[in-house]
Amino acid sequence: MNFTVAIDGPAAAGKGTISRAVAARFGFAYLDTGALYRAVGMKGGDPIEAAQNLTTDDLARDDLRSLAAGQAASQVAVIPEVRAALLAFQRDFARRPGGAVLDGRDIGTVICPQAEVKLYVTASSEVRAHRRWLEVGGDAAIVLAEVKERDARDMGRADAPLRPAADALVIDTSDLSIEAAVELACAEIARHLRP
Ligand code: CDP
């Protein structure tokens, strides 16, 4: 069975948590595509070469969730050749037998426009910055500024800008518990699995 769940949305909206939960619920494989861009950003040197030669060691770095890695990721993510180098891997993953969940910025719009389920997970910038602050700590004002700066760059870039696919279900998690958001996502997937 091929079944792709595409989950997009701005920084720290809860995509990763929802993706892991739905992947576990339905037995699908999960790919955090942001980790690819974070690894390219942190590798240093020429980002295009880094994207073309990404290794499992690059993806195993323990600093990929840092604020610096998020910023580096969104800077290399504007480069069309970087995005092109990561495309085939993501598409292959999406069509692996047994089902797949991918989260990122352009999964429903560019990587898998034919995905069976598309979700756009969002929340207010303040709520998202608070969640990221709980994860990384530090100065809350800097975390909020970082989230806003990264969203602006991701939404404003020419190649694969962040936006909901026309047929995506939008889930605003500003006032939703993680359990409630996961249940909405699971209901949408179940509807498409058993029409
Ligand atoms: O976890 P968070 O939502 O904060 O970020 P992430 O999903 O790890 O993505 C980090 C950065 O990588 C984003 O701000 C984007 O610039 C870039 N990215 C992208 O351009 N396309 C994707 N499919 C995934 C991430």
PDB file of C-alpha atoms and ligand atoms in Angstrom:
ATOM      1  CA  MET A   1       0.000   0.000   0.000  1.00  0.00           C
ATOM      2  CA  ASN A   2       1.234   3.516  -0.843  1.00  0.00           C
ATOM      3  CA  PHE A   3      -0.295   6.198   1.334  1.00  0.00           C
ATOM      4  CA  THR A   4       1.296   9.583   1.975  1.00  0.00           C
ATOM      5  CA  VAL A   5       0.404  12.025   4.732  1.00  0.00           C
ATOM      6  CA  ALA A   6       1.870  15.494   4.040  1.00  0.00           C
ATOM      7  CA  ILE A   7       2.085  17.792   7.070  1.00  0.00           C
ATOM      8  CA  ASP A   8       3.223  21.387   6.531  1.00  0.00           C
ATOM      9  CA  GLY A   9       3.202  24.512   8.630  1.00  0.00           C
ATOM     10  CA  PRO A  10       5.290  27.273  10.226  1.00  0.00           C
ATOM     11  CA  ALA A  11       8.012  26.866  12.860  1.00  0.00           C
ATOM     12  CA  ALA A  12       7.140  25.068  16.098  1.00  0.00           C
ATOM     13  CA  ALA A  13       3.471  24.581  15.178  1.00  0.00           C
ATOM     14  CA  GLY A  14       3.507  21.020  16.544  1.00  0.00           C
ATOM     15  CA  LYS A  15       4.042  19.235  13.209  1.00  0.00           C
ATOM     16  CA  GLY A  16       6.696  16.891  14.584  1.00  0.00           C
ATOM     17  CA  THR A  17       4.652  15.794  17.603  1.00  0.00           C
ATOM     18  CA  ILE A  18       1.519  15.249  15.504  1.00  0.00           C
ATOM     19  CA  SER A  19       3.512  13.445  12.787  1.00  0.00           C
ATOM     20  CA  ARG A  20       5.144  11.034  15.226  1.00  0.00           C
ATOM     21  CA  ALA A  21       1.800  10.285  16.889  1.00  0.00           C
ATOM     22  CA  VAL A  22      -0.092   9.598  13.660  1.00  0.00           C
ATOM     23  CA  ALA A  23       2.791   7.541  12.240  1.00  0.00           C
ATOM     24  CA  ALA A  24       2.732   5.371  15.380  1.00  0.00           C
ATOM     25  CA  ARG A  25      -1.079   5.086  15.293  1.00  0.00           C
ATOM     26  CA  PHE A  26      -1.241   3.897  11.654  1.00  0.00           C
ATOM     27  CA  GLY A  27       2.135   2.107  11.506  1.00  0.00           C
ATOM     28  CA  PHE A  28       3.493   4.547   8.879  1.00  0.00           C
ATOM     29  CA  ALA A  29       7.158   5.533   8.489  1.00  0.00           C
ATOM     30  CA  TYR A  30       8.007   9.130   9.480  1.00  0.00           C
ATOM     31  CA  LEU A  31      10.420  11.597   7.884  1.00  0.00           C
ATOM     32  CA  ASP A  32      11.202  14.954   9.513  1.00  0.00           C
ATOM     33  CA  THR A  33      12.249  16.816   6.359  1.00  0.00           C
ATOM     34  CA  GLY A  34      13.334  19.849   8.406  1.00  0.00           C
ATOM     35  CA  ALA A  35      16.196  17.706   9.735  1.00  0.00           C
ATOM     36  CA  LEU A  36      17.578  17.458   6.173  1.00  0.00           C
ATOM     37  CA  TYR A  37      17.746  21.248   5.860  1.00  0.00           C
ATOM     38  CA  ARG A  38      19.082  21.633   9.405  1.00  0.00           C
ATOM     39  CA  ALA A  39      21.855  19.121   8.639  1.00  0.00           C
ATOM     40  CA  VAL A  40      22.770  20.924   5.404  1.00  0.00           C
ATOM     41  CA  GLY A  41      22.826  24.263   7.234  1.00  0.00           C
ATOM     42  CA  MET A  42      25.063  22.956  10.023  1.00  0.00           C
ATOM     43  CA  LYS A  43      27.510  21.107   7.764  1.00  0.00           C
ATOM     44  CA  GLY A  44      29.205  24.317   6.646  1.00  0.00           C
ATOM     45  CA  GLY A  45      31.021  24.796   3.349  1.00  0.00           C
ATOM     46  CA  ASP A  46      29.076  24.865   0.102  1.00  0.00           C
ATOM     47  CA  PRO A  47      25.401  24.115   0.931  1.00  0.00           C
ATOM     48  CA  ILE A  48      24.703  22.660  -2.517  1.00  0.00           C
ATOM     49  CA  GLU A  49      27.552  20.166  -2.124  1.00  0.00           C
ATOM     50  CA  ALA A  50      26.391  19.437   1.422  1.00  0.00           C
ATOM     51  CA  ALA A  51      22.862  18.678   0.204  1.00  0.00           C
ATOM     52  CA  GLN A  52      24.168  16.460  -2.594  1.00  0.00           C
ATOM     53  CA  ASN A  53      26.371  14.471  -0.202  1.00  0.00           C
ATOM     54  CA  LEU A  54      24.312  14.324   2.980  1.00  0.00           C
ATOM     55  CA  THR A  55      25.200  11.329   5.172  1.00  0.00           C
ATOM     56  CA  THR A  56      23.471   9.537   8.040  1.00  0.00           C
ATOM     57  CA  ASP A  57      26.198  10.961  10.332  1.00  0.00           C
ATOM     58  CA  ASP A  58      25.154  14.502   9.301  1.00  0.00           C
ATOM     59  CA  LEU A  59      21.584  13.646  10.297  1.00  0.00           C
ATOM     60  CA  ALA A  60      22.682  12.191  13.645  1.00  0.00           C
ATOM     61  CA  ARG A  61      24.283  15.433  14.951  1.00  0.00           C
ATOM     62  CA  ASP A  62      22.982  16.328  18.390  1.00  0.00           C
ATOM     63  CA  ASP A  63      22.759  20.079  17.693  1.00  0.00           C
ATOM     64  CA  LEU A  64      20.154  19.909  14.908  1.00  0.00           C
ATOM     65  CA  ARG A  65      17.302  21.148  17.120  1.00  0.00           C
ATOM     66  CA  SER A  66      19.160  24.323  18.225  1.00  0.00           C
ATOM     67  CA  LEU A  67      17.998  27.827  17.255  1.00  0.00           C
ATOM     68  CA  ALA A  68      21.207  28.230  15.253  1.00  0.00           C
ATOM     69  CA  ALA A  69      20.399  25.110  13.234  1.00  0.00           C
ATOM     70  CA  GLY A  70      16.876  26.420  12.549  1.00  0.00           C
ATOM     71  CA  GLN A  71      18.267  29.699  11.234  1.00  0.00           C
ATOM     72  CA  ALA A  72      20.960  27.972   9.180  1.00  0.00           C
ATOM     73  CA  ALA A  73      18.312  25.633   7.738  1.00  0.00           C
ATOM     74  CA  SER A  74      16.026  28.429   6.583  1.00  0.00           C
ATOM     75  CA  GLN A  75      18.992  30.229   4.989  1.00  0.00           C
ATOM     76  CA  VAL A  76      20.095  27.239   2.895  1.00  0.00           C
ATOM     77  CA  ALA A  77      16.436  26.335   2.180  1.00  0.00           C
ATOM     78  CA  VAL A  78      16.048  29.363  -0.133  1.00  0.00           C
ATOM     79  CA  ILE A  79      18.648  27.893  -2.544  1.00  0.00           C
ATOM     80  CA  PRO A  80      16.826  26.053  -5.376  1.00  0.00           C
ATOM     81  CA  GLU A  81      19.779  23.644  -5.957  1.00  0.00           C
ATOM     82  CA  VAL A  82      19.695  22.621  -2.290  1.00  0.00           C
ATOM     83  CA  ARG A  83      15.965  21.875  -2.507  1.00  0.00           C
ATOM     84  CA  ALA A  84      16.456  19.996  -5.787  1.00  0.00           C
ATOM     85  CA  ALA A  85      19.193  17.806  -4.260  1.00  0.00           C
ATOM     86  CA  LEU A  86      16.855  16.714  -1.443  1.00  0.00           C
ATOM     87  CA  LEU A  87      13.784  16.106  -3.607  1.00  0.00           C
ATOM     88  CA  ALA A  88      14.263  12.519  -4.837  1.00  0.00           C
ATOM     89  CA  PHE A  89      15.030  11.179  -1.360  1.00  0.00           C
ATOM     90  CA  GLN A  90      11.840  12.738   0.025  1.00  0.00           C
ATOM     91  CA  ARG A  91       9.666  11.517  -2.872  1.00  0.00           C
ATOM     92  CA  ASP A  92      11.041   7.970  -2.586  1.00  0.00           C
ATOM     93  CA  PHE A  93      10.384   8.005   1.142  1.00  0.00           C
ATOM     94  CA  ALA A  94       6.808   9.228   0.560  1.00  0.00           C
ATOM     95  CA  ARG A  95       5.981   6.307  -1.711  1.00  0.00           C
ATOM     96  CA  ARG A  96       7.563   3.548   0.368  1.00  0.00           C
ATOM     97  CA  PRO A  97       5.239   0.587   0.860  1.00  0.00           C
ATOM     98  CA  GLY A  98       3.292   0.633   4.112  1.00  0.00           C
ATOM     99  CA  GLY A  99       2.591   4.363   4.212  1.00  0.00           C
ATOM    100  CA  ALA A 100       4.606   7.444   5.127  1.00  0.00           C
ATOM    101  CA  VAL A 101       4.211  10.709   7.017  1.00  0.00           C
ATOM    102  CA  LEU A 102       6.454  13.625   5.991  1.00  0.00           C
ATOM    103  CA  ASP A 103       6.495  16.980   7.736  1.00  0.00           C
ATOM    104  CA  GLY A 104       8.012  20.197   6.439  1.00  0.00           C
ATOM    105  CA  ARG A 105       7.104  23.320   4.490  1.00  0.00           C
ATOM    106  CA  ASP A 106       6.467  22.173   0.904  1.00  0.00           C
ATOM    107  CA  ILE A 107       5.366  18.555   1.245  1.00  0.00           C
ATOM    108  CA  GLY A 108       1.764  19.035   0.100  1.00  0.00           C
ATOM    109  CA  THR A 109       2.621  21.712  -2.472  1.00  0.00           C
ATOM    110  CA  VAL A 110       5.865  20.524  -4.136  1.00  0.00           C
ATOM    111  CA  ILE A 111       7.210  17.199  -2.842  1.00  0.00           C
ATOM    112  CA  CYS A 112       3.937  15.223  -2.790  1.00  0.00           C
ATOM    113  CA  PRO A 113       1.149  17.186  -4.468  1.00  0.00           C
ATOM    114  CA  GLN A 114      -0.649  13.824  -4.897  1.00  0.00           C
ATOM    115  CA  ALA A 115      -0.499  12.953  -1.169  1.00  0.00           C
ATOM    116  CA  GLU A 116      -3.634  11.155   0.007  1.00  0.00           C
ATOM    117  CA  VAL A 117      -3.875  13.430   3.074  1.00  0.00           C
ATOM    118  CA  LYS A 118      -2.569  16.994   3.420  1.00  0.00           C
ATOM    119  CA  LEU A 119      -2.560  18.829   6.709  1.00  0.00           C
ATOM    120  CA  TYR A 120      -1.459  22.392   7.442  1.00  0.00           C
ATOM    121  CA  VAL A 121      -0.691  22.708  11.142  1.00  0.00           C
ATOM    122  CA  THR A 122      -0.406  26.228  12.506  1.00  0.00           C
ATOM    123  CA  ALA A 123      -0.802  28.362  15.662  1.00  0.00           C
ATOM    124  CA  SER A 124      -0.242  32.005  16.642  1.00  0.00           C
ATOM    125  CA  SER A 125       3.414  33.127  16.648  1.00  0.00           C
ATOM    126  CA  GLU A 126       3.259  33.687  20.424  1.00  0.00           C
ATOM    127  CA  VAL A 127       2.015  30.158  21.129  1.00  0.00           C
ATOM    128  CA  ARG A 128       4.584  28.661  18.760  1.00  0.00           C
ATOM    129  CA  ALA A 129       7.433  30.709  20.251  1.00  0.00           C
ATOM    130  CA  HIS A 130       6.415  29.602  23.743  1.00  0.00           C
ATOM    131  CA  ARG A 131       6.521  25.949  22.657  1.00  0.00           C
ATOM    132  CA  ARG A 132       9.939  26.413  21.065  1.00  0.00           C
ATOM    133  CA  TRP A 133      11.153  28.201  24.227  1.00  0.00           C
ATOM    134  CA  LEU A 134      10.038  25.209  26.322  1.00  0.00           C
ATOM    135  CA  GLU A 135      12.188  23.054  24.016  1.00  0.00           C
ATOM    136  CA  VAL A 136      15.327  25.186  23.742  1.00  0.00           C
ATOM    137  CA  GLY A 137      15.155  27.622  26.703  1.00  0.00           C
ATOM    138  CA  GLY A 138      17.102  30.906  26.681  1.00  0.00           C
ATOM    139  CA  ASP A 139      15.661  34.386  26.176  1.00  0.00           C
ATOM    140  CA  ALA A 140      11.939  34.175  25.267  1.00  0.00           C
ATOM    141  CA  ALA A 141      12.036  37.450  23.270  1.00  0.00           C
ATOM    142  CA  ILE A 142      14.890  36.128  21.131  1.00  0.00           C
ATOM    143  CA  VAL A 143      13.024  32.863  20.527  1.00  0.00           C
ATOM    144  CA  LEU A 144       9.917  34.799  19.383  1.00  0.00           C
ATOM    145  CA  ALA A 145      11.992  37.004  17.061  1.00  0.00           C
ATOM    146  CA  GLU A 146      13.716  33.924  15.648  1.00  0.00           C
ATOM    147  CA  VAL A 147      10.396  32.174  14.948  1.00  0.00           C
ATOM    148  CA  LYS A 148       8.996  35.282  13.205  1.00  0.00           C
ATOM    149  CA  GLU A 149      12.147  35.831  11.155  1.00  0.00           C
ATOM    150  CA  ARG A 150      12.228  32.221   9.991  1.00  0.00           C
ATOM    151  CA  ASP A 151       8.509  32.223   9.069  1.00  0.00           C
ATOM    152  CA  ALA A 152       8.956  35.409   7.030  1.00  0.00           C
ATOM    153  CA  ARG A 153      11.899  33.872   5.163  1.00  0.00           C
ATOM    154  CA  ASP A 154      10.066  30.571   4.580  1.00  0.00           C
ATOM    155  CA  MET A 155       6.882  32.283   3.354  1.00  0.00           C
ATOM    156  CA  GLY A 156       8.671  34.894   1.265  1.00  0.00           C
ATOM    157  CA  ARG A 157      11.144  32.779  -0.696  1.00  0.00           C
ATOM    158  CA  ALA A 158      10.656  32.323  -4.427  1.00  0.00           C
ATOM    159  CA  ASP A 159      11.192  28.539  -4.530  1.00  0.00           C
ATOM    160  CA  ALA A 160       8.635  26.373  -2.673  1.00  0.00           C
ATOM    161  CA  PRO A 161       7.383  29.064  -0.264  1.00  0.00           C
ATOM    162  CA  LEU A 162       5.480  27.921   2.821  1.00  0.00           C
ATOM    163  CA  ARG A 163       1.734  28.035   2.162  1.00  0.00           C
ATOM    164  CA  PRO A 164      -1.157  25.618   2.640  1.00  0.00           C
ATOM    165  CA  ALA A 165      -1.963  23.396  -0.358  1.00  0.00           C
ATOM    166  CA  ALA A 166      -5.404  24.280  -1.766  1.00  0.00           C
ATOM    167  CA  ASP A 167      -6.789  20.935  -0.551  1.00  0.00           C
ATOM    168  CA  ALA A 168      -5.061  20.858   2.863  1.00  0.00           C
ATOM    169  CA  LEU A 169      -7.023  20.558   6.104  1.00  0.00           C
ATOM    170  CA  VAL A 170      -5.872  23.454   8.301  1.00  0.00           C
ATOM    171  CA  ILE A 171      -5.437  22.579  11.984  1.00  0.00           C
ATOM    172  CA  ASP A 172      -4.893  25.616  14.236  1.00  0.00           C
ATOM    173  CA  THR A 173      -3.358  24.321  17.461  1.00  0.00           C
ATOM    174  CA  SER A 174      -3.317  27.700  19.305  1.00  0.00           C
ATOM    175  CA  ASP A 175      -6.129  26.559  21.620  1.00  0.00           C
ATOM    176  CA  LEU A 176      -5.926  22.801  21.081  1.00  0.00           C
ATOM    177  CA  SER A 177      -4.247  20.219  23.280  1.00  0.00           C
ATOM    178  CA  ILE A 178      -1.793  17.965  21.520  1.00  0.00           C
ATOM    179  CA  GLU A 179      -4.213  15.059  22.031  1.00  0.00           C
ATOM    180  CA  ALA A 180      -7.051  16.979  20.346  1.00  0.00           C
ATOM    181  CA  ALA A 181      -4.828  17.952  17.402  1.00  0.00           C
ATOM    182  CA  VAL A 182      -3.681  14.346  16.992  1.00  0.00           C
ATOM    183  CA  GLU A 183      -7.303  13.148  17.031  1.00  0.00           C
ATOM    184  CA  LEU A 184      -8.263  15.628  14.271  1.00  0.00           C
ATOM    185  CA  ALA A 185      -5.322  14.473  12.168  1.00  0.00           C
ATOM    186  CA  CYS A 186      -6.109  10.791  12.747  1.00  0.00           C
ATOM    187  CA  ALA A 187      -9.789  11.280  11.853  1.00  0.00           C
ATOM    188  CA  GLU A 188      -8.800  12.894   8.552  1.00  0.00           C
ATOM    189  CA  ILE A 189      -6.411  10.037   7.735  1.00  0.00           C
ATOM    190  CA  ALA A 190      -8.971   7.365   8.679  1.00  0.00           C
ATOM    191  CA  ARG A 191     -11.526   9.062   6.405  1.00  0.00           C
ATOM    192  CA  HIS A 192      -9.154   8.682   3.444  1.00  0.00           C
ATOM    193  CA  LEU A 193      -7.981   5.180   4.326  1.00  0.00           C
ATOM    194  CA  ARG A 194     -11.550   3.843   4.502  1.00  0.00           C
ATOM    195  CA  PRO A 195     -13.667   6.108   2.327  1.00  0.00           C
TER     196      PRO A 195
HETATM  197  O1  CDP B   1      10.756  22.300  13.791  1.00  0.00           O
HETATM  198  P1  CDP B   1      10.509  23.571  13.018  1.00  0.00           P
HETATM  199  O2  CDP B   1       9.126  23.644  12.470  1.00  0.00           O
HETATM  200  O3  CDP B   1      10.883  24.810  13.777  1.00  0.00           O
HETATM  201  O4  CDP B   1      11.531  23.573  11.800  1.00  0.00           O
HETATM  202  P2  CDP B   1      11.930  22.406  10.797  1.00  0.00           P
HETATM  203  O5  CDP B   1      10.701  21.729  10.279  1.00  0.00           O
HETATM  204  O6  CDP B   1      12.984  21.561  11.414  1.00  0.00           O
HETATM  205  O7  CDP B   1      12.561  23.236   9.553  1.00  0.00           O
HETATM  206  C1  CDP B   1      13.704  24.059   9.685  1.00  0.00           C
HETATM  207  C2  CDP B   1      13.792  24.953   8.465  1.00  0.00           C
HETATM  208  O8  CDP B   1      14.068  24.132   7.318  1.00  0.00           O
HETATM  209  C3  CDP B   1      12.527  25.716   8.105  1.00  0.00           C
HETATM  210  O9  CDP B   1      12.429  26.974   8.750  1.00  0.00           O
HETATM  211  C4  CDP B   1      12.630  25.853   6.582  1.00  0.00           C
HETATM  212  O10 CDP B   1      13.393  26.969   6.220  1.00  0.00           O
HETATM  213  C5  CDP B   1      13.396  24.621   6.164  1.00  0.00           C
HETATM  214  N1  CDP B   1      12.535  23.585   5.591  1.00  0.00           N
HETATM  215  C6  CDP B   1      12.114  23.715   4.284  1.00  0.00           C
HETATM  216  O11 CDP B   1      12.410  24.704   3.629  1.00  0.00           O
HETATM  217  N2  CDP B   1      11.375  22.744   3.690  1.00  0.00           N
HETATM  218  C7  CDP B   1      11.010  21.650   4.381  1.00  0.00           C
HETATM  219  N3  CDP B   1      10.297  20.702   3.767  1.00  0.00           N
HETATM  220  C8  CDP B   1      11.402  21.504   5.733  1.00  0.00           C
HETATM  221  C9  CDP B   1      12.144  22.500   6.318  1.00  0.00           C
END
